[in-house]
């Protein structure tokens, strides 16, 4: 069994056992929700319906469209077609995030391998924005409950994956969680973990010596970095990544977690050993 996988295909963490309080409260359902209800939990139900491609307006009001979308979701998944969000339906809706948050069954290996394992697991669950720019449950997971246009979440994704790996191995984070690429770079320099792209190009260290699980930073100027992600493989001319808040074009303000191939131009790195 791969070390970064749940114990079985059906085994997921119980919401009450999630160690991250800002998302735990989202994944716990306090009661059944039905037509006529409104509020934050209704919004979450609508967001997850959209993430499962049962599209509707996210307006925090449980009306006829939400009821219809729930019935269609329940029908597609072999559930009683009640049109209400009970515990069974809500658990199924949120299962992708529960799978991503389930601790590794066999937490052996290195910190770097745990990072890449968790990154791959999150990627498999198709994390993406819903409802607008930098909005939705996955953004709130990576950004400690924050969301909105000003909350670019690439660094939040990186730091959350590192924290999940650290929590699993009872291993200290190499630096403090931050949502800023510039702060990531500053902390890495302070800890002696920063690897300038020009040094890597000169073979000091050689790219092959960089461990997977390290972090790349897209350099805009010598003191400004505007995007970041996790490196899963270092090659001679390109490196492979899993990164958040991007898209298939590699944009820095995208909408999803993607696997990318990137050149070394204008890149710096943070070594994770």
Coordinates of N, CA and C in Angstrom, one line a residue, residues 53-232:
X53 N -20.5 19.5 -10.1 CA -21.1 19.8 -11.4 C -22.7 19.8 -11.4
X54 N -23.3 20.0 -10.3 CA -24.7 20.3 -10.2 C -24.9 21.8 -10.0
X55 N -24.8 22.5 -11.1 CA -24.6 23.9 -11.0 C -25.8 24.7 -10.7
X56 N -25.7 25.7 -9.8 CA -26.8 26.6 -9.4 C -26.2 27.9 -8.9
X57 N -27.0 28.9 -8.6 CA -26.6 30.1 -8.1 C -26.3 29.9 -6.6
X58 N -25.1 30.4 -6.2 CA -24.7 30.3 -4.8 C -25.2 31.6 -4.1
X59 N -26.3 31.5 -3.4 CA -26.9 32.7 -2.8 C -27.2 32.5 -1.3
X60 N -26.9 31.4 -0.7 CA -27.1 31.1 0.7 C -28.6 30.9 1.0
X61 N -29.4 30.8 0.0 CA -30.9 30.6 0.2 C -31.3 29.2 -0.4
X62 N -31.9 28.4 0.4 CA -32.3 27.0 0.0 C -33.7 27.2 -0.6
X63 N -33.7 27.4 -1.9 CA -34.9 27.5 -2.7 C -35.1 26.3 -3.6
X64 N -36.0 26.4 -4.6 CA -36.4 25.3 -5.4 C -35.2 24.8 -6.2
X65 N -34.3 25.7 -6.7 CA -33.1 25.3 -7.4 C -32.2 24.4 -6.6
X66 N -32.0 24.8 -5.4 CA -31.1 24.0 -4.5 C -31.7 22.6 -4.2
X67 N -33.0 22.6 -4.0 CA -33.7 21.4 -3.7 C -33.6 20.4 -4.9
X68 N -33.8 21.0 -6.1 CA -33.8 20.2 -7.4 C -32.3 19.7 -7.6
X69 N -31.3 20.5 -7.4 CA -30.0 20.1 -7.6 C -29.6 19.0 -6.6
X70 N -30.1 19.1 -5.4 CA -29.9 18.0 -4.4 C -30.5 16.7 -4.8
X71 N -31.8 16.8 -5.3 CA -32.5 15.6 -5.7 C -31.7 14.9 -6.9
X72 N -31.2 15.7 -7.8 CA -30.4 15.2 -8.9 C -29.1 14.5 -8.4
X73 N -28.5 15.2 -7.5 CA -27.2 14.6 -6.9 C -27.5 13.3 -6.2
X74 N -28.6 13.3 -5.4 CA -28.9 12.1 -4.7 C -29.3 11.0 -5.6
X75 N -30.0 11.3 -6.7 CA -30.4 10.3 -7.7 C -29.1 9.7 -8.3
X76 N -28.2 10.6 -8.7 CA -27.0 10.1 -9.4 C -26.1 9.3 -8.5
X77 N -26.3 9.4 -7.2 CA -25.4 8.7 -6.2 C -26.2 7.6 -5.5
X78 N -27.3 7.2 -5.9 CA -28.1 6.1 -5.4 C -28.6 6.4 -4.0
X79 N -29.0 7.6 -3.7 CA -29.5 8.0 -2.4 C -31.0 8.2 -2.5
X80 N -31.6 8.3 -1.3 CA -33.0 8.6 -1.2 C -33.2 10.1 -1.8
X81 N -34.0 10.3 -2.7 CA -34.2 11.6 -3.4 C -35.1 12.5 -2.6
X82 N -34.6 13.0 -1.4 CA -35.4 13.8 -0.5 C -35.3 15.3 -0.9
X83 N -34.3 15.7 -1.5 CA -34.1 17.1 -1.8 C -33.7 17.9 -0.6
X84 N -33.3 17.2 0.5 CA -32.8 17.8 1.7 C -31.4 17.4 2.0
X85 N -30.7 18.2 2.6 CA -29.3 17.9 2.9 C -29.2 17.3 4.3
X86 N -29.2 16.0 4.4 CA -29.0 15.3 5.7 C -27.5 14.9 5.9
X87 N -27.3 14.2 7.0 CA -25.9 13.8 7.2 C -25.3 12.9 6.1
X88 N -26.1 12.0 5.6 CA -25.6 11.1 4.5 C -25.2 11.9 3.3
X89 N -26.1 12.7 2.9 CA -25.9 13.5 1.6 C -24.7 14.5 1.8
X90 N -24.6 15.2 3.0 CA -23.6 16.1 3.2 C -22.2 15.4 3.3
X91 N -22.2 14.2 3.9 CA -20.9 13.5 4.0 C -20.4 13.1 2.6
X92 N -21.4 12.7 1.7 CA -21.0 12.4 0.3 C -20.5 13.6 -0.5
X93 N -21.2 14.8 -0.3 CA -20.8 16.0 -1.0 C -19.4 16.4 -0.6
X94 N -19.1 16.3 0.7 CA -17.8 16.8 1.2 C -16.7 15.7 1.2
X95 N -17.0 14.5 0.7 CA -16.1 13.4 0.7 C -14.7 13.7 0.0
X96 N -14.7 14.5 -1.1 CA -13.4 14.8 -1.7 C -12.4 15.5 -0.7
X97 N -12.9 16.4 0.1 CA -12.0 17.1 1.0 C -11.7 16.2 2.2
X98 N -12.6 15.3 2.6 CA -12.4 14.4 3.7 C -11.3 13.4 3.3
X99 N -11.3 13.0 2.0 CA -10.3 12.1 1.5 C -8.9 12.8 1.5
X100 N -8.9 14.0 1.1 CA -7.6 14.8 1.1 C -7.1 15.0 2.5
X101 N -7.9 15.1 3.5 CA -7.5 15.4 4.8 C -7.2 14.1 5.7
X102 N -7.6 12.9 5.1 CA -7.3 11.7 5.9 C -5.8 11.4 6.0
X103 N -5.4 11.2 7.3 CA -3.9 11.0 7.5 C -3.4 9.8 6.7
X104 N -2.2 9.8 6.3 CA -1.6 8.7 5.6 C -1.6 7.4 6.4
X105 N -2.0 6.3 5.8 CA -2.1 5.1 6.6 C -0.8 4.5 7.1
X106 N 0.3 4.7 6.3 CA 1.6 4.2 6.7 C 2.6 5.4 6.6
X107 N 2.6 6.2 7.7 CA 3.4 7.4 7.6 C 4.9 7.2 7.8
X108 N 5.5 6.4 6.9 CA 6.9 6.2 6.9 C 7.5 7.1 5.8
X109 N 8.8 6.9 5.6 CA 9.5 7.7 4.6 C 9.9 9.1 5.1
X110 N 10.3 9.9 4.1 CA 10.9 11.2 4.4 C 9.8 12.2 4.5
X111 N 10.2 13.4 5.0 CA 9.3 14.5 5.0 C 9.0 14.9 3.6
X112 N 10.0 14.9 2.7 CA 9.8 15.3 1.3 C 8.8 14.4 0.6
X113 N 8.9 13.1 0.9 CA 8.0 12.2 0.2 C 6.6 12.3 0.7
X114 N 6.5 12.7 2.0 CA 5.1 12.9 2.6 C 4.5 14.1 1.9
X115 N 5.3 15.2 1.7 CA 4.8 16.4 1.1 C 4.3 16.1 -0.3
X116 N 5.1 15.4 -1.1 CA 4.7 15.1 -2.5 C 3.5 14.1 -2.5
X117 N 3.4 13.2 -1.5 CA 2.3 12.3 -1.5 C 1.0 13.0 -1.2
X118 N 1.0 14.0 -0.2 CA -0.2 14.7 0.1 C -0.6 15.7 -1.0
X119 N 0.4 16.3 -1.7 CA 0.1 17.1 -2.8 C -0.6 16.4 -3.9
X120 N -0.1 15.1 -4.2 CA -0.7 14.3 -5.2 C -2.2 13.9 -4.8
X121 N -2.4 13.7 -3.5 CA -3.7 13.3 -3.1 C -4.7 14.5 -3.2
X122 N -4.2 15.7 -2.8 CA -5.1 16.8 -3.0 C -5.4 17.0 -4.5
X123 N -4.4 16.9 -5.4 CA -4.6 17.1 -6.8 C -5.7 16.1 -7.3
X124 N -5.7 14.9 -6.8 CA -6.6 13.9 -7.3 C -8.1 14.3 -7.0
X125 N -8.2 15.1 -6.0 CA -9.6 15.5 -5.6 C -10.1 16.8 -6.3
X126 N -9.3 17.3 -7.2 CA -9.6 18.5 -8.1 C -10.0 19.7 -7.3
X127 N -9.2 20.2 -6.4 CA -9.5 21.4 -5.7 C -9.5 22.6 -6.6
X128 N -10.6 23.4 -6.5 CA -10.7 24.6 -7.4 C -11.7 25.6 -6.7
X129 N -11.6 26.8 -7.3 CA -12.5 27.8 -6.8 C -13.9 27.6 -7.2
X130 N -14.9 28.1 -6.5 CA -16.3 28.0 -6.9 C -17.0 29.3 -6.4
X131 N -17.8 29.9 -7.3 CA -18.5 31.1 -6.9 C -17.8 32.4 -7.1
X132 N -16.6 32.4 -7.7 CA -15.9 33.6 -8.0 C -14.4 33.5 -7.7
X133 N -13.7 34.6 -7.9 CA -12.2 34.5 -7.7 C -11.9 34.3 -6.3
X134 N -11.0 33.3 -6.1 CA -10.5 33.0 -4.7 C -11.6 32.7 -3.7
X135 N -12.6 32.0 -4.2 CA -13.8 31.7 -3.3 C -14.0 30.2 -3.3
X136 N -14.6 29.7 -2.2 CA -15.0 28.3 -2.1 C -14.3 27.5 -1.0
X137 N -14.8 26.3 -0.7 CA -14.3 25.5 0.4 C -12.8 25.2 0.3
X138 N -12.3 24.9 -0.9 CA -10.9 24.6 -1.0 C -10.0 25.8 -0.7
X139 N -10.4 27.0 -1.2 CA -9.7 28.2 -0.9 C -9.7 28.4 0.6
X140 N -10.8 28.2 1.3 CA -10.9 28.4 2.7 C -10.0 27.4 3.5
X141 N -9.9 26.2 3.0 CA -9.1 25.2 3.6 C -7.6 25.7 3.6
X142 N -7.1 26.1 2.4 CA -5.7 26.5 2.3 C -5.4 27.8 2.9
X143 N -6.4 28.7 3.1 CA -6.2 30.1 3.6 C -6.8 30.3 5.0
X144 N -6.9 29.2 5.7 CA -7.4 29.3 7.1 C -8.7 30.0 7.3
X145 N -9.6 29.7 6.4 CA -11.0 30.3 6.5 C -11.1 31.6 5.7
X146 N -10.1 32.2 5.2 CA -10.2 33.4 4.4 C -10.5 33.1 2.9
X147 N -11.1 34.0 2.3 CA -11.4 33.9 0.9 C -11.7 35.3 0.3
X148 N -11.7 35.4 -1.0 CA -12.0 36.7 -1.7 C -10.9 37.1 -2.6
X149 N -11.2 38.1 -3.4 CA -10.3 38.6 -4.4 C -8.9 38.8 -4.0
X150 N -8.7 39.4 -2.7 CA -7.4 39.7 -2.3 C -6.6 38.5 -1.7
X151 N -7.3 37.3 -1.6 CA -6.6 36.2 -1.0 C -6.1 35.2 -2.0
X152 N -5.1 35.6 -2.8 CA -4.4 34.7 -3.7 C -3.9 33.5 -2.9
X153 N -4.1 32.3 -3.3 CA -3.9 31.1 -2.4 C -2.8 30.2 -2.8
X154 N -1.9 30.6 -3.7 CA -0.8 29.6 -4.0 C 0.1 29.3 -2.9
X155 N 0.5 30.3 -2.1 CA 1.3 30.1 -0.9 C 0.6 29.4 0.2
X156 N -0.7 29.7 0.3 CA -1.5 28.9 1.3 C -1.6 27.5 1.0
X157 N -1.7 27.1 -0.3 CA -1.7 25.7 -0.7 C -0.4 25.0 -0.3
X158 N 0.7 25.7 -0.6 CA 2.1 25.1 -0.3 C 2.2 24.9 1.2
X159 N 1.9 25.9 2.0 CA 2.0 25.8 3.4 C 1.1 24.8 4.1
X160 N -0.1 24.7 3.5 CA -1.0 23.7 4.1 C -0.5 22.3 3.9
X161 N 0.0 22.0 2.7 CA 0.5 20.7 2.4 C 1.7 20.4 3.3
X162 N 2.6 21.3 3.5 CA 3.7 21.1 4.4 C 3.2 20.9 5.8
X163 N 2.2 21.6 6.2 CA 1.7 21.4 7.6 C 1.1 20.0 7.7
X164 N 0.3 19.6 6.7 CA -0.3 18.3 6.8 C 0.8 17.2 6.9
X165 N 1.9 17.3 6.1 CA 3.0 16.4 6.2 C 3.6 16.4 7.6
X166 N 3.8 17.7 8.1 CA 4.5 17.8 9.4 C 3.6 17.2 10.5
X167 N 2.3 17.4 10.4 CA 1.4 16.9 11.5 C 1.4 15.3 11.4
X168 N 1.5 14.8 10.2 CA 1.5 13.3 10.1 C 2.7 12.7 10.7
X169 N 3.9 13.3 10.5 CA 5.2 12.8 10.9 C 5.6 13.3 12.3
X170 N 4.8 14.2 12.9 CA 5.2 14.9 14.1 C 6.5 15.6 13.9
X171 N 6.6 16.3 12.8 CA 7.9 16.9 12.3 C 7.7 18.4 12.2
X172 N 8.6 19.2 12.7 CA 8.4 20.7 12.7 C 8.3 21.2 11.3
X173 N 7.5 22.2 11.1 CA 7.5 23.0 9.9 C 8.8 23.7 9.7
X174 N 9.3 23.7 8.5 CA 10.6 24.4 8.3 C 10.5 25.9 8.4
X175 N 9.3 26.5 8.4 CA 9.1 27.9 8.6 C 7.6 28.1 8.9
X176 N 7.3 29.3 9.3 CA 5.9 29.6 9.7 C 5.0 29.7 8.4
X177 N 3.7 29.2 8.6 CA 2.7 29.4 7.6 C 2.6 30.8 7.2
X178 N 2.5 31.1 5.9 CA 2.3 32.4 5.3 C 1.5 32.3 4.1
X179 N 0.8 33.4 3.7 CA 0.1 33.4 2.5 C 0.8 34.3 1.4
X180 N 2.0 34.7 1.7 CA 2.8 35.6 0.9 C 4.0 34.9 0.3
X181 N 4.2 35.0 -1.0 CA 5.4 34.5 -1.7 C 6.6 35.2 -1.2
X182 N 6.5 36.5 -1.0 CA 7.7 37.3 -0.5 C 8.1 36.8 0.9
X183 N 7.2 36.5 1.7 CA 7.5 36.1 3.1 C 8.1 34.7 3.1
X184 N 7.6 33.8 2.2 CA 8.2 32.5 2.0 C 9.7 32.7 1.7
X185 N 10.0 33.5 0.7 CA 11.4 33.7 0.3 C 12.2 34.3 1.5
X186 N 11.6 35.3 2.2 CA 12.4 35.9 3.3 C 12.7 34.8 4.4
X187 N 11.7 34.0 4.7 CA 11.9 33.0 5.8 C 12.9 31.9 5.3
X188 N 12.8 31.6 4.0 CA 13.8 30.6 3.5 C 15.2 31.1 3.6
X189 N 15.4 32.4 3.3 CA 16.7 33.0 3.3 C 17.2 33.0 4.8
X190 N 16.3 33.3 5.7 CA 16.7 33.4 7.1 C 17.1 32.0 7.6
X191 N 16.5 31.0 7.1 CA 16.8 29.6 7.6 C 17.9 28.9 6.7
X192 N 18.4 29.6 5.7 CA 19.4 29.0 4.9 C 18.9 28.0 3.9
X193 N 17.6 28.1 3.6 CA 17.0 27.1 2.7 C 16.8 27.7 1.3
X194 N 17.0 28.9 1.1 CA 16.8 29.6 -0.2 C 17.9 29.2 -1.2
X195 N 17.5 28.8 -2.4 CA 18.4 28.4 -3.5 C 18.1 29.3 -4.7
X196 N 19.0 30.3 -5.0 CA 18.8 31.2 -6.1 C 18.8 30.4 -7.4
X197 N 18.0 30.8 -8.3 CA 17.9 30.1 -9.6 C 19.2 30.2 -10.4
X198 N 20.0 31.3 -10.2 CA 21.3 31.4 -10.9 C 22.3 30.3 -10.4
X199 N 22.2 30.0 -9.1 CA 23.1 29.0 -8.5 C 22.7 27.6 -9.0
X200 N 21.4 27.4 -9.1 CA 21.0 26.1 -9.6 C 21.4 25.9 -11.0
X201 N 21.3 27.0 -11.8 CA 21.7 26.9 -13.2 C 23.2 26.7 -13.4
X202 N 24.0 27.1 -12.4 CA 25.4 27.0 -12.4 C 25.8 25.6 -11.8
X203 N 24.9 24.8 -11.3 CA 25.2 23.5 -10.7 C 25.6 23.6 -9.3
X204 N 25.2 24.7 -8.6 CA 25.5 24.8 -7.2 C 24.3 25.2 -6.3
X205 N 23.5 24.1 -5.9 CA 23.7 22.7 -6.1 C 23.2 22.3 -7.5
X206 N 23.5 21.1 -8.0 CA 22.9 20.6 -9.2 C 21.5 20.3 -9.0
X207 N 20.7 20.4 -10.1 CA 19.2 20.2 -9.9 C 18.9 18.8 -9.4
X208 N 19.7 17.8 -9.8 CA 19.5 16.5 -9.4 C 19.6 16.3 -7.9
X209 N 20.3 17.2 -7.2 CA 20.5 17.1 -5.8 C 19.4 17.7 -5.0
X210 N 18.5 18.4 -5.7 CA 17.4 19.0 -5.0 C 16.3 18.0 -4.7
X211 N 15.8 17.9 -3.5 CA 14.8 16.9 -3.2 C 13.4 17.2 -3.7
X212 N 12.6 16.3 -4.2 CA 11.2 16.5 -4.5 C 10.6 17.0 -3.1
X213 N 9.5 17.8 -3.3 CA 8.9 18.4 -2.1 C 9.4 19.7 -1.8
X214 N 10.5 20.1 -2.5 CA 11.0 21.5 -2.4 C 10.0 22.5 -3.1
X215 N 10.2 23.7 -2.9 CA 9.2 24.8 -3.3 C 9.9 25.6 -4.4
X216 N 9.1 26.0 -5.4 CA 9.6 26.9 -6.4 C 8.9 28.3 -6.2
X217 N 9.6 29.3 -6.5 CA 9.1 30.7 -6.4 C 9.3 31.4 -7.8
X218 N 8.2 31.9 -8.3 CA 8.4 32.6 -9.6 C 8.8 34.1 -9.3
X219 N 10.0 34.4 -9.8 CA 10.7 35.7 -9.5 C 10.2 36.7 -10.5
X220 N 9.6 37.8 -10.0 CA 9.2 38.9 -10.8 C 10.3 39.9 -10.9
X221 N 10.9 40.2 -9.7 CA 12.1 41.1 -9.6 C 13.0 40.4 -8.6
X222 N 14.2 41.0 -8.3 CA 15.1 40.4 -7.4 C 14.6 40.4 -5.9
X223 N 13.5 41.2 -5.7 CA 12.9 41.2 -4.3 C 11.4 40.9 -4.3
X224 N 10.9 40.4 -5.4 CA 9.5 40.2 -5.5 C 9.2 38.9 -6.2
X225 N 8.4 38.0 -5.5 CA 8.0 36.7 -6.1 C 6.5 36.7 -6.1
X226 N 5.9 36.3 -7.2 CA 4.4 36.4 -7.4 C 3.7 35.1 -7.5
X227 N 4.4 33.9 -7.5 CA 3.7 32.6 -7.5 C 4.6 31.6 -6.9
X228 N 4.0 30.5 -6.4 CA 4.8 29.5 -5.8 C 4.0 28.1 -5.9
X229 N 4.8 27.1 -5.8 CA 4.2 25.7 -5.8 C 5.2 24.7 -5.3
X230 N 4.8 23.4 -5.4 CA 5.7 22.3 -4.9 C 6.3 21.6 -6.1
X231 N 7.5 21.3 -6.0 CA 8.2 20.6 -7.0 C 8.2 19.1 -6.7
X232 N 7.7 18.3 -7.7 CA 7.6 16.9 -7.5 C 8.8 16.1 -8.2

